[in-house]
Amino acid sequence: MPAKLSVNLNAIAMLRNRRDLPWPSVEAFGRIALASGASGLTVHPRPDQRHIRFSDLSVIRNLIDDEFPRAEFNIEGYPTEEFFELCAEAAPEQVTLVPDDPAQATSDHGWDFRKHQAFLADTVARLKTMGCRVSLFADGDGDAEAVKIAKAVGADRIELYTGPYGGCYDAPERAAPILEALGKTADAALAIGLAVNAGHDLTVANLPALVKRIPDLAEVSIGHGLTADALEYGMAETVRRFCRACGQKV
């Protein structure tokens, strides 16, 4: 099965928040994305609400439930008490845990699984009681032992942090070894029953090589590059382009 596409709406929300106006509408662009072939919607509600606002979560939940019941809602974030409350209220199908400091501009590394093993075990267990699938942000550095810890703490999936791979857009000669390390990390995860997602700085140009190296990739979550392309191609055609880059026939 080709990788599914979850559209991250944070960049849409960030544009909206530049003015005290309701557009561009997170709900409207989420609807276009799902109608055009996306399998889900992703948000990362940060404590300062600088892009996705907490009030957006119920809107997206209702959009999926009312109009696209086969789609999934994925909420990313660092597991604070506030984050747990948001997840309990929004009931996402998937929660992706990231080790972000609240002040970070964006996610830029995976979990240190050895250091945070006990913390992650407790956190994953708590989310499982809410009925959520749990994915853990992981560095794609080929560390098979770290992946085993992700499995041991109860995660269902890892999400490969693909930022370094995406950062090779102007130096393709650097991409091959990074891609292979991502692939080895995925191989180790899949071998022990963890599903594999990926996300960060993925584009129509670099997705095909990633899905070729990891043919069992379950899902990619894409926001910045997709939103940038939507300015040129429109949201509907951009989603179709990304779906095709994932190997889907749309």
Coordinates of C-alpha atoms in Angstrom, one line a residue, residues 19-220:
R19 CA -4.6 39.3 11.0
D20 CA -7.6 39.3 13.3
L21 CA -9.6 37.8 10.5
P22 CA -11.0 34.3 9.9
W23 CA -9.1 33.6 6.7
P24 CA -7.4 31.6 5.3
S25 CA -9.7 29.2 7.0
V26 CA -8.2 26.1 8.6
E27 CA -11.4 24.3 8.2
A28 CA -11.9 25.2 4.5
F29 CA -8.4 24.2 3.6
G30 CA -8.7 21.0 5.6
R31 CA -11.9 20.2 3.6
I32 CA -10.1 20.8 0.3
A33 CA -7.2 18.6 1.3
L34 CA -9.4 15.7 2.3
A35 CA -11.7 16.0 -0.7
S36 CA -8.6 16.0 -2.9
G37 CA -7.1 12.7 -1.6
A38 CA -5.4 13.4 1.7
S39 CA -6.0 10.6 4.2
G40 CA -5.8 12.8 7.3
L41 CA -5.1 16.2 8.9
T42 CA -2.3 17.0 11.3
V43 CA -1.9 19.9 13.7
H44 CA 0.8 20.8 16.3
P45 CA -0.9 23.0 18.9
R46 CA 1.9 24.8 20.7
P47 CA 1.3 26.4 24.1
D48 CA 1.5 29.9 22.7
Q49 CA -1.1 29.1 20.0
R50 CA 1.1 30.9 17.4
H51 CA -0.4 28.9 14.6
I52 CA -3.0 26.3 15.4
R53 CA -5.3 27.5 18.2
F54 CA -6.8 25.2 20.7
S55 CA -10.3 26.2 19.4
D56 CA -9.3 24.8 16.0
L57 CA -9.2 21.3 17.3
S58 CA -13.0 20.8 17.7
V59 CA -13.5 22.4 14.3
I60 CA -11.2 19.9 12.6
R61 CA -12.6 17.0 14.7
N62 CA -16.1 17.9 13.5
L63 CA -15.1 18.3 9.9
I64 CA -13.7 14.8 9.9
D65 CA -16.5 13.2 11.8
D66 CA -19.3 14.9 9.7
E67 CA -17.8 14.9 6.2
F68 CA -14.8 12.5 6.0
P69 CA -15.4 9.7 8.6
R70 CA -12.6 7.6 7.0
A71 CA -10.0 10.2 7.5
E72 CA -7.7 10.5 10.6
F73 CA -6.9 13.3 12.9
N74 CA -3.2 13.4 14.0
I75 CA -2.2 15.7 16.9
E76 CA 1.5 16.4 17.4
G77 CA 3.1 17.8 20.5
Y78 CA 5.1 17.6 23.7
P79 CA 3.1 15.8 26.4
T80 CA 2.3 18.5 29.0
E81 CA -0.9 18.3 31.1
E82 CA -2.5 20.8 28.8
F83 CA -1.6 18.6 25.8
F84 CA -3.2 15.6 27.4
E85 CA -6.4 17.6 28.0
L86 CA -6.5 18.7 24.3
C87 CA -6.1 15.1 23.2
A88 CA -8.8 13.9 25.6
E89 CA -11.2 16.5 24.1
A90 CA -10.3 16.1 20.4
A91 CA -10.0 12.3 20.5
P92 CA -7.4 12.1 17.6
E93 CA -6.9 8.7 15.9
Q94 CA -3.2 9.3 16.3
V95 CA -1.0 11.3 18.7
T96 CA 2.6 12.0 17.6
L97 CA 4.8 12.8 20.5
V98 CA 7.7 15.2 19.9
P99 CA 10.5 16.3 22.3
D100 CA 10.1 20.0 21.6
D101 CA 10.8 22.8 23.9
P102 CA 7.8 25.2 23.8
A103 CA 10.1 28.0 22.5
Q104 CA 11.3 26.0 19.5
A105 CA 10.3 27.3 16.1
T106 CA 9.7 23.8 14.8
S107 CA 10.6 20.2 15.6
D108 CA 14.2 19.5 14.9
H109 CA 15.1 16.2 16.5
G110 CA 13.8 12.9 17.7
W111 CA 13.5 11.5 21.2
D112 CA 16.5 10.4 23.2
F113 CA 14.8 7.0 23.8
R114 CA 17.4 5.8 26.3
K115 CA 17.2 9.0 28.5
H116 CA 13.4 9.3 28.4
Q117 CA 12.4 5.6 28.4
A118 CA 10.4 5.7 31.7
F119 CA 8.8 9.0 30.8
L120 CA 7.7 7.8 27.4
A121 CA 6.4 4.5 28.8
D122 CA 4.1 6.4 31.2
T123 CA 3.0 8.9 28.6
V124 CA 2.2 6.3 25.9
A125 CA 0.2 4.2 28.4
R126 CA -1.8 7.3 29.4
L127 CA -2.6 8.1 25.8
K128 CA -3.5 4.5 25.1
T129 CA -6.3 4.8 27.7
M130 CA -7.8 7.4 25.4
G131 CA -7.9 5.0 22.5
C132 CA -5.1 6.8 20.5
R133 CA -2.5 5.2 18.3
V134 CA 0.8 6.6 19.5
S135 CA 3.7 7.5 17.2
L136 CA 7.1 8.8 18.6
F137 CA 9.3 11.2 16.7
A138 CA 12.6 9.5 16.0
D139 CA 16.0 10.4 14.5
G140 CA 16.5 8.5 11.3
D141 CA 20.1 7.7 12.2
G142 CA 20.0 3.9 11.9
D143 CA 20.0 3.3 15.7
A144 CA 18.3 -0.1 16.0
E145 CA 18.6 -0.2 19.8
A146 CA 16.7 3.1 20.1
V147 CA 13.9 1.7 17.9
K148 CA 13.7 -1.3 20.2
I149 CA 13.1 1.1 23.1
A150 CA 10.3 2.8 21.2
K151 CA 8.7 -0.6 20.8
A152 CA 9.3 -1.4 24.5
V153 CA 7.6 1.7 25.8
G154 CA 4.4 0.7 23.9
A155 CA 4.5 2.9 20.8
D156 CA 2.6 1.8 17.7
R157 CA 4.7 3.7 15.3
I158 CA 7.7 5.9 15.0
E159 CA 7.8 9.1 12.8
L160 CA 11.2 9.5 11.1
Y161 CA 12.5 13.1 11.4
T162 CA 13.4 13.8 7.8
G163 CA 14.6 17.4 8.3
P164 CA 18.3 16.6 7.4
Y165 CA 17.1 14.8 4.3
G166 CA 14.9 17.7 3.2
G167 CA 17.8 20.0 3.9
C168 CA 19.7 18.5 1.0
Y169 CA 17.5 20.2 -1.6
D170 CA 20.5 22.2 -2.9
A171 CA 23.1 19.4 -2.3
P172 CA 21.7 16.1 -3.7
E173 CA 25.1 14.4 -3.2
R174 CA 24.5 14.6 0.5
A175 CA 21.0 13.0 0.3
A176 CA 22.0 9.4 -0.4
P177 CA 23.7 8.5 2.9
I178 CA 21.0 10.3 4.9
L179 CA 18.3 8.4 3.0
E180 CA 20.0 5.1 3.7
A181 CA 20.2 5.9 7.4
L182 CA 16.5 6.7 7.4
G183 CA 15.9 3.4 5.5
K184 CA 17.9 1.4 8.0
T185 CA 15.9 2.9 10.9
A186 CA 12.7 2.0 9.2
D187 CA 14.0 -1.5 8.5
A188 CA 14.8 -2.0 12.2
A189 CA 11.3 -0.7 13.2
L190 CA 9.4 -2.7 10.8
A191 CA 11.3 -5.9 11.7
I192 CA 10.0 -5.7 15.3
G193 CA 6.4 -4.7 14.4
L194 CA 6.5 -0.9 14.6
A195 CA 4.9 0.9 11.7
V196 CA 6.8 3.9 10.2
N197 CA 5.6 7.4 9.5
A198 CA 7.8 10.3 8.2
G199 CA 7.7 14.0 8.2
H200 CA 9.6 17.3 8.0
D201 CA 10.7 19.2 4.9
L202 CA 9.3 16.6 2.5
T203 CA 8.5 17.7 -1.0
V204 CA 7.2 16.4 -4.3
A205 CA 10.9 16.2 -5.4
N206 CA 12.3 14.2 -2.5
L207 CA 9.3 12.0 -1.6
P208 CA 9.7 9.4 -4.4
A209 CA 13.1 8.3 -3.3
L210 CA 12.0 8.1 0.3
V211 CA 9.0 5.8 -0.5
K212 CA 11.2 3.7 -2.8
R213 CA 13.7 3.1 -0.1
I214 CA 10.9 2.5 2.5
P215 CA 8.1 0.8 0.5
D216 CA 6.2 0.0 3.7
L217 CA 6.0 3.6 4.8
A218 CA 2.6 4.1 6.4
E219 CA 2.2 7.8 6.4
V220 CA 3.8 11.1 5.7

